[in-house]
mmCIF file of C-alpha atoms in Angstrom:
data_model
loop_
_atom_site.group_PDB
_atom_site.id
_atom_site.type_symbol
_atom_site.label_atom_id
_atom_site.label_comp_id
_atom_site.label_asym_id
_atom_site.label_seq_id
_atom_site.Cartn_x
_atom_site.Cartn_y
_atom_site.Cartn_z
ATOM 1 C CA UNK A 1 122.601 77.779 -134.400
ATOM 2 C CA UNK A 2 118.887 77.320 -133.870
ATOM 3 C CA UNK A 3 117.231 78.280 -137.120
ATOM 4 C CA UNK A 4 113.716 77.550 -135.821
ATOM 5 C CA UNK A 5 113.842 80.759 -133.809
ATOM 6 C CA UNK A 6 114.326 84.355 -134.865
ATOM 7 C CA UNK A 7 115.640 85.233 -131.425
ATOM 8 C CA UNK A 8 119.028 86.886 -131.087
ATOM 9 C CA UNK A 9 120.839 86.797 -127.761
ATOM 10 C CA UNK A 10 123.772 89.110 -127.040
ATOM 11 C CA UNK A 11 126.296 87.894 -124.480
ATOM 12 C CA UNK A 12 129.568 89.333 -123.181
ATOM 13 C CA UNK A 13 131.123 91.021 -120.190
ATOM 14 C CA UNK A 14 129.797 94.241 -118.716
ATOM 15 C CA UNK A 15 130.710 97.167 -120.922
ATOM 16 C CA UNK A 16 130.884 95.085 -124.125
ATOM 17 C CA UNK A 17 127.983 97.048 -125.633
ATOM 18 C CA UNK A 18 125.190 94.467 -125.445
ATOM 19 C CA UNK A 19 122.427 96.996 -124.731
ATOM 20 C CA UNK A 20 123.677 99.604 -127.199
ATOM 21 C CA UNK A 21 124.103 97.055 -130.005
ATOM 22 C CA UNK A 22 120.875 95.291 -129.093
ATOM 23 C CA UNK A 23 118.749 98.445 -129.282
ATOM 24 C CA UNK A 24 120.099 99.415 -132.701
ATOM 25 C CA UNK A 25 119.886 95.846 -134.020
ATOM 26 C CA UNK A 26 116.254 95.594 -132.884
ATOM 27 C CA UNK A 27 115.415 98.922 -134.508
ATOM 28 C CA UNK A 28 116.992 97.914 -137.831
ATOM 29 C CA UNK A 29 115.353 94.467 -137.813
ATOM 30 C CA UNK A 30 111.987 95.697 -136.535
ATOM 31 C CA UNK A 31 112.137 93.475 -133.469
ATOM 32 C CA UNK A 32 111.519 93.906 -129.783
ATOM 33 C CA UNK A 33 114.585 94.563 -127.625
ATOM 34 C CA UNK A 34 114.846 93.418 -124.025
ATOM 35 C CA UNK A 35 117.645 93.925 -121.534
ATOM 36 C CA UNK A 36 117.640 91.090 -118.975
ATOM 37 C CA UNK A 37 118.764 93.414 -116.174
ATOM 38 C CA UNK A 38 115.910 95.833 -116.882
ATOM 39 C CA UNK A 39 113.394 92.969 -116.945
ATOM 40 C CA UNK A 40 114.671 91.830 -113.522
ATOM 41 C CA UNK A 41 114.497 95.388 -112.152
ATOM 42 C CA UNK A 42 110.939 95.795 -113.450
ATOM 43 C CA UNK A 43 109.889 92.496 -111.872
ATOM 44 C CA UNK A 44 111.491 93.323 -108.514
ATOM 45 C CA UNK A 45 110.760 97.035 -108.400
ATOM 46 C CA UNK A 46 114.361 97.818 -107.414
ATOM 47 C CA UNK A 47 117.709 98.318 -109.170
ATOM 48 C CA UNK A 48 120.231 95.474 -109.591
ATOM 49 C CA UNK A 49 122.643 96.826 -106.917
ATOM 50 C CA UNK A 50 119.804 96.675 -104.347
ATOM 51 C CA UNK A 51 119.071 93.049 -105.295
ATOM 52 C CA UNK A 52 122.767 92.220 -104.847
ATOM 53 C CA UNK A 53 122.792 94.020 -101.490
ATOM 54 C CA UNK A 54 119.657 92.281 -100.204
ATOM 55 C CA UNK A 55 119.990 88.800 -101.744
ATOM 56 C CA UNK A 56 123.623 88.501 -102.723
ATOM 57 C CA UNK A 57 124.856 87.280 -106.089
ATOM 58 C CA UNK A 58 123.135 83.890 -105.648
ATOM 59 C CA UNK A 59 119.725 85.521 -105.190
ATOM 60 C CA UNK A 60 120.303 87.712 -108.203
ATOM 61 C CA UNK A 61 121.391 84.731 -110.346
ATOM 62 C CA UNK A 62 118.164 82.866 -109.477
ATOM 63 C CA UNK A 63 116.096 85.856 -110.606
ATOM 64 C CA UNK A 64 118.228 86.181 -113.732
ATOM 65 C CA UNK A 65 117.747 82.483 -114.585
ATOM 66 C CA UNK A 66 113.963 82.826 -114.371
ATOM 67 C CA UNK A 67 114.034 85.949 -116.555
ATOM 68 C CA UNK A 68 116.194 84.215 -119.186
ATOM 69 C CA UNK A 69 113.949 81.141 -119.169
ATOM 70 C CA UNK A 70 110.886 83.343 -119.733
ATOM 71 C CA UNK A 71 112.386 85.753 -122.290
ATOM 72 C CA UNK A 72 114.041 83.083 -124.441
ATOM 73 C CA UNK A 73 110.664 81.350 -124.800
ATOM 74 C CA UNK A 74 109.203 84.452 -126.489
ATOM 75 C CA UNK A 75 109.360 84.837 -130.298
ATOM 76 C CA UNK A 76 111.329 87.409 -132.301
ATOM 77 C CA UNK A 77 113.163 88.992 -129.391
ATOM 78 C CA UNK A 78 116.610 90.521 -129.209
ATOM 79 C CA UNK A 79 117.967 90.064 -125.692
ATOM 80 C CA UNK A 80 120.984 91.627 -124.022
ATOM 81 C CA UNK A 81 121.916 89.310 -121.162
ATOM 82 C CA UNK A 82 123.812 90.261 -118.060
ATOM 83 C CA UNK A 83 127.512 89.457 -118.188
ATOM 84 C CA UNK A 84 127.180 86.577 -115.735
ATOM 85 C CA UNK A 85 124.154 84.945 -117.341
ATOM 86 C CA UNK A 86 126.406 82.232 -118.803
ATOM 87 C CA UNK A 87 127.481 81.018 -115.369
ATOM 88 C CA UNK A 88 124.464 78.734 -114.959
ATOM 89 C CA UNK A 89 124.307 75.715 -117.292
ATOM 90 C CA UNK A 90 120.546 76.058 -117.719
ATOM 91 C CA UNK A 91 120.967 79.632 -118.976
ATOM 92 C CA UNK A 92 123.563 78.511 -121.510
ATOM 93 C CA UNK A 93 121.189 75.757 -122.637
ATOM 94 C CA UNK A 94 118.191 78.100 -123.048
ATOM 95 C CA UNK A 95 120.285 80.651 -124.927
ATOM 96 C CA UNK A 96 121.920 78.157 -127.279
ATOM 97 C CA UNK A 97 118.739 76.169 -127.967
ATOM 98 C CA UNK A 98 116.327 79.069 -128.408
ATOM 99 C CA UNK A 99 118.110 81.459 -130.738
ATOM 100 C CA UNK A 100 121.273 82.788 -132.290
ATOM 101 C CA UNK A 101 123.934 83.692 -129.723
ATOM 102 C CA UNK A 102 126.300 86.565 -130.453
ATOM 103 C CA UNK A 103 129.300 87.092 -128.190
ATOM 104 C CA UNK A 104 130.326 90.748 -128.165
ATOM 105 C CA UNK A 105 134.002 90.362 -127.345
ATOM 106 C CA UNK A 106 136.220 93.040 -125.831
ATOM 107 C CA UNK A 107 139.439 92.672 -123.877
ATOM 108 C CA UNK A 108 139.513 93.438 -120.134
ATOM 109 C CA UNK A 109 141.501 96.676 -120.520
ATOM 110 C CA UNK A 110 138.982 98.044 -123.019
ATOM 111 C CA UNK A 111 136.111 97.017 -120.730
ATOM 112 C CA UNK A 112 137.807 98.699 -117.781
ATOM 113 C CA UNK A 113 137.981 101.973 -119.730
ATOM 114 C CA UNK A 114 134.295 101.664 -120.673
ATOM 115 C CA UNK A 115 133.099 100.853 -117.151
ATOM 116 C CA UNK A 116 135.185 103.332 -115.142
ATOM 117 C CA UNK A 117 133.136 104.465 -112.205
ATOM 118 C CA UNK A 118 131.299 101.165 -112.097
ATOM 119 C CA UNK A 119 127.894 102.814 -111.555
ATOM 120 C CA UNK A 120 125.247 100.134 -111.249
ATOM 121 C CA UNK A 121 127.851 97.374 -111.537
ATOM 122 C CA UNK A 122 127.967 95.673 -108.129
ATOM 123 C CA UNK A 123 130.733 93.223 -109.041
ATOM 124 C CA UNK A 124 133.145 96.110 -109.686
ATOM 125 C CA UNK A 125 132.565 97.638 -106.256
ATOM 126 C CA UNK A 126 134.419 94.934 -104.313
ATOM 127 C CA UNK A 127 138.019 95.831 -105.126
ATOM 128 C CA UNK A 128 140.355 96.669 -108.001
ATOM 129 C CA UNK A 129 137.975 96.950 -110.968
ATOM 130 C CA UNK A 130 140.711 96.218 -113.520
ATOM 131 C CA UNK A 131 141.723 93.002 -111.741
ATOM 132 C CA UNK A 132 138.067 91.997 -111.264
ATOM 133 C CA UNK A 133 137.431 92.418 -115.008
ATOM 134 C CA UNK A 134 140.534 90.367 -115.846
ATOM 135 C CA UNK A 135 139.312 87.566 -113.557
ATOM 136 C CA UNK A 136 135.762 87.724 -114.926
ATOM 137 C CA UNK A 137 137.138 87.578 -118.468
ATOM 138 C CA UNK A 138 139.332 84.565 -117.659
ATOM 139 C CA UNK A 139 136.438 82.608 -116.166
ATOM 140 C CA UNK A 140 133.638 83.659 -118.534
ATOM 141 C CA UNK A 141 135.294 83.924 -121.966
ATOM 142 C CA UNK A 142 135.322 80.101 -122.415
ATOM 143 C CA UNK A 143 131.621 79.943 -121.453
ATOM 144 C CA UNK A 144 130.710 82.694 -123.929
ATOM 145 C CA UNK A 145 132.638 80.922 -126.685
ATOM 146 C CA UNK A 146 131.016 77.569 -125.798
ATOM 147 C CA UNK A 147 127.549 78.804 -126.815
ATOM 148 C CA UNK A 148 128.348 81.586 -129.306
ATOM 149 C CA UNK A 149 127.238 81.212 -132.903
ATOM 150 C CA UNK A 150 129.248 84.367 -133.698
ATOM 151 C CA UNK A 151 132.088 86.153 -131.914
ATOM 152 C CA UNK A 152 132.147 89.844 -132.802
ATOM 153 C CA UNK A 153 134.994 92.185 -131.836
ATOM 154 C CA UNK A 154 133.527 95.397 -130.417
ATOM 155 C CA UNK A 155 136.638 97.553 -130.221
ATOM 156 C CA UNK A 156 137.189 99.165 -133.616
ATOM 157 C CA UNK A 157 133.995 99.656 -135.629
ATOM 158 C CA UNK A 158 131.323 102.168 -134.753
ATOM 159 C CA UNK A 159 128.136 100.701 -133.301
ATOM 160 C CA UNK A 160 126.377 101.332 -136.610
ATOM 161 C CA UNK A 161 129.110 99.513 -138.580
ATOM 162 C CA UNK A 162 129.114 96.655 -136.087
ATOM 163 C CA UNK A 163 125.323 96.235 -136.338
ATOM 164 C CA UNK A 164 125.397 96.385 -140.160
ATOM 165 C CA UNK A 165 128.125 93.703 -140.235
ATOM 166 C CA UNK A 166 126.108 91.603 -137.840
ATOM 167 C CA UNK A 167 122.974 91.899 -139.977
ATOM 168 C CA UNK A 168 124.935 90.839 -143.070
ATOM 169 C CA UNK A 169 126.314 87.792 -141.256
ATOM 170 C CA UNK A 170 122.856 86.823 -140.002
ATOM 171 C CA UNK A 171 121.382 87.194 -143.510
ATOM 172 C CA UNK A 172 124.167 85.129 -145.065
ATOM 173 C CA UNK A 173 123.621 82.285 -142.599
ATOM 174 C CA UNK A 174 119.811 82.264 -142.958
#
């Protein structure tokens, strides 16, 4: 864990609750919250699905890498990354070196229930969403764990309980 930074980075698959947890955590800690996908959309002037449609996943990942490089260099930020942010080694390096990384873990079945409909989730539009989530989990879970300072189960507690537990853990490790 990088104690020289007060940054907190939330990682996990789509539907894990990164944005929801991040907003509440930022409010309780009096910090600025950023969602990497929203930063990318603001920079491009279009929604993520349009970027995927026009530039493909590779084009999106390049934009995401630049956003992560820029955001992680800022002080006192709480960042919710996109689920695939960990795919690029440089993103994993920036996240692990520039703050505390929290992996919001949920199993694929739970994520499937949370993301039914797949609105705004281009990767779920290309086939059986349940199978896609299982495959994403299998390939990304080891990458999340590689850089995580904390792994937090998101299934049982309320968001408020989860955030309070997270704050206690962060305070204990400070």
